[in-house]
Short mmCIF file of C-alpha atoms and ligand atoms in Angstrom, two decimals:
data_model
loop_
_atom_site.label_atom_id
_atom_site.label_comp_id
_atom_site.label_asym_id
_atom_site.label_seq_id
_atom_site.Cartn_x
_atom_site.Cartn_y
_atom_site.Cartn_z
CA MET T 1 0.00 0.00 0.00
CA SER T 2 1.46 3.39 -0.94
CA VAL T 3 1.36 6.34 1.40
CA HIS T 4 2.01 10.05 0.91
CA VAL T 5 2.48 12.27 3.99
CA LEU T 6 3.11 16.00 4.44
CA ALA T 7 4.40 17.60 7.65
CA PRO T 8 5.06 21.35 7.85
CA GLY T 9 7.88 23.14 9.64
CA ARG T 10 7.09 25.79 12.22
CA VAL T 11 8.18 29.24 13.19
CA ASN T 12 7.70 30.51 16.72
CA LEU T 13 6.41 34.10 16.80
CA ILE T 14 7.03 34.59 20.53
CA GLY T 15 7.26 32.51 23.71
CA GLU T 16 10.78 31.10 23.59
CA HIS T 17 12.22 28.69 26.14
CA THR T 18 8.96 28.59 28.05
CA ASP T 19 7.48 25.27 26.90
CA TYR T 20 9.50 22.97 29.16
CA THR T 21 8.26 24.83 32.23
CA GLY T 22 4.63 24.56 31.18
CA GLY T 23 4.59 28.10 29.81
CA LEU T 24 2.98 29.86 26.85
CA VAL T 25 4.18 29.76 23.25
CA LEU T 26 2.84 31.16 19.97
CA PRO T 27 4.16 29.18 17.00
CA MET T 28 2.57 28.59 13.60
CA ALA T 29 3.00 25.77 11.12
CA ILE T 30 4.54 27.18 7.92
CA ASP T 31 4.27 26.48 4.21
CA ARG T 32 7.51 24.52 4.07
CA PHE T 33 7.08 20.77 4.22
CA THR T 34 8.74 17.44 4.77
CA GLU T 35 7.14 14.88 2.51
CA ILE T 36 7.33 11.10 2.54
CA ARG T 37 6.25 8.98 -0.42
CA ALA T 38 6.60 5.33 0.42
CA THR T 39 5.17 1.86 0.22
CA ARG T 40 4.05 0.29 3.48
CA GLY T 41 4.98 -3.33 4.09
CA GLY T 42 7.96 -5.61 4.50
CA ASP T 43 10.09 -5.88 7.60
CA ARG T 44 12.49 -2.98 7.20
CA VAL T 45 12.26 0.79 7.12
CA HIS T 46 14.29 1.93 4.12
CA LEU T 47 14.24 5.65 3.31
CA THR T 48 16.34 7.77 0.99
CA SER T 49 16.67 11.55 1.03
CA LEU T 50 18.26 13.95 -1.44
CA ASP T 51 19.48 15.98 1.54
CA GLU T 52 21.40 13.09 3.07
CA ALA T 53 24.38 11.22 1.67
CA GLU T 54 23.28 7.84 2.99
CA PRO T 55 19.87 6.16 3.11
CA ILE T 56 18.58 4.62 6.30
CA ASP T 57 17.78 0.94 6.48
CA LEU T 58 16.43 -0.27 9.81
CA PRO T 59 14.91 -3.46 11.21
CA LEU T 60 11.50 -3.02 12.86
CA HIS T 61 12.85 -3.61 16.36
CA ILE T 62 15.52 -1.16 17.48
CA GLU T 63 17.21 -1.28 20.87
CA GLN T 64 19.07 2.02 20.83
CA PRO T 65 17.74 4.70 18.49
CA ASN T 66 20.48 7.14 19.54
CA GLN T 67 23.16 4.78 18.13
CA VAL T 68 21.66 4.50 14.65
CA SER T 69 23.78 5.46 11.66
CA PRO T 70 23.49 7.60 9.58
CA ALA T 71 22.43 10.10 12.23
CA TRP T 72 19.23 11.25 10.52
CA GLY T 73 17.94 7.72 11.02
CA ARG T 74 17.89 8.33 14.79
CA TYR T 75 14.72 10.39 14.50
CA VAL T 76 13.09 7.65 12.44
CA ALA T 77 14.28 4.99 14.89
CA GLY T 78 13.08 7.10 17.83
CA VAL T 79 9.57 7.23 16.33
CA MET T 80 9.58 3.48 15.65
CA SER T 81 10.67 2.75 19.24
CA GLU T 82 8.00 5.02 20.68
CA MET T 83 5.30 3.53 18.47
CA SER T 84 6.21 0.06 19.68
CA ALA T 85 6.44 1.25 23.30
CA ALA T 86 2.90 2.64 22.94
CA THR T 87 1.47 -0.69 21.76
CA GLY T 88 3.90 -3.12 23.39
CA GLN T 89 4.63 -4.55 19.90
CA PRO T 90 7.28 -3.71 17.30
CA VAL T 91 5.78 -1.61 14.50
CA THR T 92 3.95 -4.10 12.36
CA ASN T 93 4.95 -2.96 8.90
CA GLY T 94 8.04 -1.60 7.25
CA LEU T 95 8.30 1.28 4.85
CA HIS T 96 10.18 1.71 1.59
CA GLY T 97 10.38 5.14 0.07
CA HIS T 98 11.74 8.65 -0.13
CA VAL T 99 11.84 11.72 2.12
CA SER T 100 12.10 15.21 0.68
CA THR T 101 11.94 18.57 2.39
CA ASP T 102 12.09 22.28 1.69
CA ILE T 103 12.42 23.11 5.40
CA PRO T 104 16.01 24.25 5.93
CA ILE T 105 17.66 21.56 8.05
CA GLY T 106 19.21 22.62 11.36
CA ALA T 107 17.89 26.17 11.10
CA GLY T 108 15.49 26.34 14.05
CA LEU T 109 12.38 25.69 11.91
CA SER T 110 11.66 22.21 13.31
CA SER T 111 12.95 20.08 10.48
CA SER T 112 13.46 17.23 12.98
CA ALA T 113 9.93 17.50 14.41
CA ALA T 114 8.52 17.51 10.86
CA LEU T 115 10.50 14.35 10.05
CA GLU T 116 9.32 12.62 13.22
CA VAL T 117 5.67 13.50 12.64
CA ALA T 118 5.86 12.52 8.96
CA VAL T 119 7.43 9.15 9.83
CA ALA T 120 4.81 8.40 12.49
CA LEU T 121 1.98 9.12 10.04
CA ALA T 122 3.68 7.14 7.26
CA LEU T 123 4.00 4.17 9.61
CA GLY T 124 0.28 4.34 10.34
CA PHE T 125 0.02 6.28 13.63
CA GLU T 126 -3.56 6.74 14.73
CA GLY T 127 -4.57 9.26 17.39
CA THR T 128 -5.11 12.93 18.07
CA PRO T 129 -2.63 15.65 17.04
CA LEU T 130 -1.70 16.01 20.73
CA GLN T 131 -1.00 12.27 21.06
CA LEU T 132 1.03 12.41 17.86
CA ALA T 133 3.04 15.36 19.18
CA GLN T 134 3.66 13.68 22.55
CA LEU T 135 4.87 10.48 20.89
CA CYS T 136 7.20 12.45 18.62
CA GLN T 137 8.52 14.55 21.53
CA ARG T 138 9.50 11.32 23.30
CA ALA T 139 11.06 10.12 20.03
CA GLU T 140 13.11 13.31 19.84
CA HIS T 141 14.36 12.76 23.39
CA ARG T 142 15.35 9.18 22.56
CA ALA T 143 17.00 10.15 19.30
CA SER T 144 18.93 13.23 20.34
CA GLY T 145 19.11 13.23 24.13
CA VAL T 146 17.98 16.89 24.11
CA PRO T 147 15.23 17.38 26.75
CA SER T 148 13.11 19.53 24.45
CA GLY T 149 9.60 20.74 25.14
CA ILE T 150 6.38 19.99 23.24
CA MET T 151 6.13 23.16 21.13
CA ASP T 152 7.70 21.98 17.88
CA GLN T 153 5.91 18.67 17.51
CA LEU T 154 2.57 20.18 18.57
CA ALA T 155 2.85 23.07 16.12
CA VAL T 156 3.71 20.63 13.32
CA ALA T 157 0.86 18.27 14.23
CA ALA T 158 -1.87 20.79 15.12
CA GLY T 159 -1.25 23.80 12.81
CA VAL T 160 -4.27 25.79 11.62
CA ALA T 161 -4.21 27.70 8.31
CA ASP T 162 -3.98 31.49 8.70
CA HIS T 163 -3.58 31.20 12.47
CA ALA T 164 -0.84 31.11 15.04
CA LEU T 165 -1.34 28.66 17.92
CA LEU T 166 -1.48 29.90 21.48
CA ILE T 167 -0.31 26.77 23.27
CA ASP T 168 -0.50 26.47 27.02
CA CYS T 169 2.25 23.94 27.62
CA GLY T 170 0.91 23.40 31.14
CA ASP T 171 -2.51 21.97 30.25
CA LEU T 172 -1.61 21.40 26.56
CA THR T 173 -4.57 23.35 25.19
CA VAL T 174 -4.19 24.87 21.75
CA GLN T 175 -6.05 28.04 20.87
CA PRO T 176 -5.82 29.24 17.25
CA VAL T 177 -5.23 33.01 17.04
CA PRO T 178 -5.99 34.70 13.69
CA LEU T 179 -2.96 36.35 12.15
CA PRO T 180 -3.38 40.04 11.42
CA ALA T 181 -4.42 40.99 7.91
CA GLY T 182 -2.16 43.56 6.31
CA ALA T 183 1.05 42.26 7.87
CA GLU T 184 3.65 39.76 6.77
CA ILE T 185 5.69 37.28 8.73
CA VAL T 186 9.14 36.97 7.23
CA VAL T 187 11.80 34.39 8.10
CA ARG T 188 15.48 35.09 7.45
CA PHE T 189 18.04 32.31 7.70
CA VAL T 190 21.20 33.32 9.57
CA THR T 191 23.29 30.27 10.57
CA HIS T 192 23.00 26.53 11.00
CA ARG T 193 22.95 25.21 14.52
CA THR T 194 22.20 22.06 16.49
CA LEU T 195 20.76 21.81 19.97
CA VAL T 196 22.64 18.53 20.51
CA GLY T 197 25.60 19.40 22.74
CA SER T 198 24.39 23.03 23.09
CA PRO T 199 23.59 24.67 26.46
CA TYR T 200 19.87 23.89 25.86
CA ALA T 201 19.87 21.08 28.46
CA GLU T 202 21.64 23.35 30.94
CA ARG T 203 18.86 25.94 30.53
CA VAL T 204 16.29 23.25 31.32
CA THR T 205 18.27 22.41 34.48
CA GLN T 206 18.55 26.07 35.46
CA CYS T 207 14.79 26.51 35.17
CA ALA T 208 14.29 23.41 37.34
CA ALA T 209 16.64 24.98 39.90
CA ALA T 210 14.55 28.17 39.88
CA GLU T 211 11.38 26.12 40.36
CA GLN T 212 12.90 24.42 43.41
CA LEU T 213 13.16 27.88 44.94
CA ILE T 214 9.98 29.67 43.87
CA GLY T 215 7.65 26.97 42.53
CA PRO T 216 6.34 26.61 38.96
CA LEU T 217 7.67 29.45 36.81
CA ARG T 218 4.36 29.56 35.01
CA HIS T 219 2.73 30.93 38.16
CA ALA T 220 5.71 32.86 39.55
CA THR T 221 5.82 36.65 39.68
CA GLU T 222 8.66 38.89 38.63
CA ALA T 223 9.09 39.91 42.28
CA GLN T 224 9.59 36.27 43.29
CA ALA T 225 12.10 35.73 40.50
CA ARG T 226 14.02 38.84 41.55
CA ARG T 227 14.51 37.42 45.04
CA ILE T 228 16.50 34.39 43.76
CA ASP T 229 20.07 34.77 45.07
CA ASP T 230 22.00 32.99 42.34
CA PRO T 231 22.36 35.59 39.57
CA ILE T 232 22.28 33.08 36.71
CA VAL T 233 19.24 31.18 37.99
CA ARG T 234 17.57 34.54 38.71
CA SER T 235 18.07 35.83 35.18
CA ARG T 236 16.80 32.57 33.64
CA ALA T 237 13.67 32.79 35.81
CA LEU T 238 13.16 36.45 34.92
CA HIS T 239 13.27 35.57 31.22
CA VAL T 240 10.64 32.87 31.54
CA VAL T 241 8.29 34.92 33.74
CA GLY T 242 8.60 37.92 31.40
CA GLU T 243 8.28 35.83 28.24
CA ASN T 244 4.99 34.28 29.35
CA GLN T 245 3.64 37.80 29.86
CA ARG T 246 4.94 38.89 26.47
CA VAL T 247 3.06 36.04 24.75
CA LEU T 248 -0.22 37.27 26.24
CA GLY T 249 0.67 40.87 25.35
CA PHE T 250 1.48 39.86 21.77
CA VAL T 251 -1.82 38.00 21.35
CA SER T 252 -3.72 41.05 22.66
CA ALA T 253 -1.75 43.36 20.38
CA ILE T 254 -2.31 41.42 17.16
CA THR T 255 -5.96 40.85 18.06
CA ALA T 256 -6.38 44.62 18.50
CA GLY T 257 -4.42 45.29 15.28
CA ASP T 258 -1.68 47.11 17.21
CA LEU T 259 1.24 45.79 15.16
CA ALA T 260 3.68 48.34 16.54
CA ALA T 261 3.06 47.03 20.06
CA ALA T 262 3.41 43.43 18.84
CA GLY T 263 6.72 44.31 17.20
CA ARG T 264 8.04 45.92 20.39
CA LEU T 265 7.26 42.72 22.29
CA MET T 266 9.24 40.68 19.73
CA ILE T 267 12.22 42.97 20.23
CA ALA T 268 11.87 42.69 24.03
CA SER T 269 11.74 38.89 23.67
CA HIS T 270 14.98 38.89 21.71
CA ASP T 271 16.68 41.21 24.23
CA SER T 272 15.66 38.86 27.02
CA LEU T 273 16.96 35.79 25.14
CA ARG T 274 20.19 37.66 24.59
CA HIS T 275 20.81 39.12 28.03
CA GLN T 276 18.82 37.04 30.54
CA TYR T 277 18.71 33.66 28.87
CA ALA T 278 22.02 33.78 26.98
CA THR T 279 20.83 31.74 24.00
CA SER T 280 21.64 34.27 21.28
CA THR T 281 24.88 34.82 19.38
CA PRO T 282 26.53 37.97 17.96
CA ALA T 283 25.45 36.93 14.44
CA MET T 284 21.82 36.55 15.56
CA ASP T 285 21.90 39.89 17.41
CA ALA T 286 23.32 41.60 14.33
CA ALA T 287 20.68 40.02 12.07
CA VAL T 288 17.85 41.10 14.40
CA ALA T 289 19.24 44.65 14.62
CA ALA T 290 19.68 44.90 10.83
CA THR T 291 16.15 43.57 10.26
CA CYS T 292 14.60 45.97 12.77
CA ALA T 293 16.40 48.90 11.14
CA ARG T 294 14.55 48.38 7.85
CA PRO T 295 11.55 50.63 7.15
CA GLY T 296 8.24 48.83 7.60
CA VAL T 297 9.53 46.30 10.14
CA TYR T 298 7.47 46.29 13.34
CA GLY T 299 9.82 43.94 15.17
CA ALA T 300 12.04 40.88 14.86
CA ARG T 301 13.62 38.24 17.04
CA MET T 302 15.56 35.03 16.95
CA THR T 303 13.18 32.08 16.68
CA GLY T 304 13.56 28.55 18.05
CA GLY T 305 16.04 27.06 20.48
CA GLY T 306 18.79 29.55 19.70
CA PHE T 307 22.57 29.51 19.30
CA GLY T 308 21.93 30.28 15.63
CA GLY T 309 19.05 29.53 13.29
CA CYS T 310 16.58 32.04 11.85
CA VAL T 311 15.16 35.47 12.58
CA VAL T 312 11.39 36.00 12.39
CA ALA T 313 10.04 39.48 11.60
CA LEU T 314 6.59 41.10 11.62
CA THR T 315 6.46 43.60 8.78
CA GLU T 316 4.34 45.72 6.52
CA PRO T 317 3.70 43.89 3.24
CA GLY T 318 6.78 43.93 1.02
CA ALA T 319 9.05 45.56 3.60
CA LEU T 320 11.85 42.99 3.37
CA SER T 321 13.49 41.84 0.16
CA THR T 322 15.63 39.17 1.84
CA GLY T 323 14.13 36.18 3.62
CA TRP T 324 10.83 34.60 2.75
CA VAL T 325 7.26 35.42 3.61
CA VAL T 326 5.66 32.49 5.44
CA ARG T 327 1.99 31.54 5.52
CA ALA T 328 0.37 29.64 8.38
CA VAL T 329 -0.85 26.22 7.22
CA ASN T 330 -2.71 23.23 8.60
CA GLY T 331 -0.82 20.57 10.52
CA ALA T 332 0.64 17.33 9.21
CA ARG T 333 -1.58 14.95 7.27
CA VAL T 334 -1.75 11.81 5.23
CA VAL T 335 -2.46 13.05 1.70
CA ALA T 336 -3.08 9.62 0.21
C1 GLA P 1 13.52 24.05 20.61
C2 GLA P 1 12.76 22.98 21.39
C3 GLA P 1 11.40 23.51 21.83
C4 GLA P 1 11.55 24.85 22.57
C5 GLA P 1 12.42 25.81 21.78
C6 GLA P 1 12.71 27.08 22.54
O1 GLA P 1 12.88 24.35 19.42
O2 GLA P 1 12.57 21.83 20.60
O3 GLA P 1 10.76 22.56 22.65
O4 GLA P 1 12.05 24.66 23.86
O5 GLA P 1 13.66 25.22 21.41
O6 GLA P 1 11.57 27.83 22.70
#
C-alpha cells in the first residue's frame, strides 16, 4: 500500500524557552514541508533523502535509536521505538520510500519535528494531534538526548491555516489566534545550529533549579524571580516569567491590530533571550538589529532554540526583500 504524507515546519512568533516549564508559546506551522512517499509493508524501514548522503535501512525492532547510523535515522528509529512502546509490539509494517523537504535543516524551523511526525503518520500512527506530538517529543528525546519541550511537535501536528497557535504547555490546550491581515511574517536564515551538545539542556536544568526555589515558573511573579540569590538562575527565571507575559501581550496586540506594540514585544523577547537567557549569538543579534532597522519592520527576534538559526520578523507587506514570507498552514496529514 502506498502512502504520501506532508508535515510542515514551524516558526515561533514569541514565547521562547517557556514550553519545558509549562509556559505559553505562539508558533505557527509554515508552508515549508517534509514529505514522505513510500510503500508500506515488509520488515524494514528503508528511506532515501536527497538531503542526506546515505539512506537509512532499519529493522522493525531497534534497541538504541540514539546509536543508529546515519544520524538522521535516529529520528526515524526514535519514532519506531516510541510507536512500539505505545502498543507493546514492534511496529507491524516496514516502509520503503523517499523523504524530501524544503524546510532548511538545522535552522530552528523544526525540520526534525517535521521528520518525526511525517514518519509516524507514514508508519500508520492513529490518534489525536496532541498524542502524535507527545509520541514524537519522546522520540526526539530518545534520538537526540535533548530534553526539548512539546512546542515543535505540537505546532507541526496541530497547525491551523492562517492562524498562530497559542499553546499552554501546562494543560496542553491549543487556541488558534488569527494572524493580522495587512502584515507579513518573514523568516530570514542566519546560521545553521544544532541543539545537541548546546547549552539547551543546561537551561532546562537552570529553570528546574529556579522552580525548586519559587515553585512553577508559570505561576511565579517577577518579584519572586528577583529574590533568587544565584544571579544566573535569577536571570533565567526572569526571562521565563517575562516571556509568558509577552506572549499574552502579543496576542492582545495582534488581536487589536496594534502591530507596533506586537513588534516591540518581539524585540523585548529577543533582548531577554540575549541578556537574561544567553541563548543568542553575535550573528543573531546583528541580524535582528539589521532587520529591525529596515523601514516597515514592526519587530524581529531570533526564533527557536537559539545559538543560531533564523530570525522572524513582523512587517508591513513587502518591507523585506531578503528572507521569505511564510503563511500559516494546517498541521501534518496523510495526503493519500
Ligand atoms: C527548541 C525545542 C522547543 C523549545 C524551543 C525554545 O525548538 O525543541 O521545545 O524549547 O527550542 O523555545
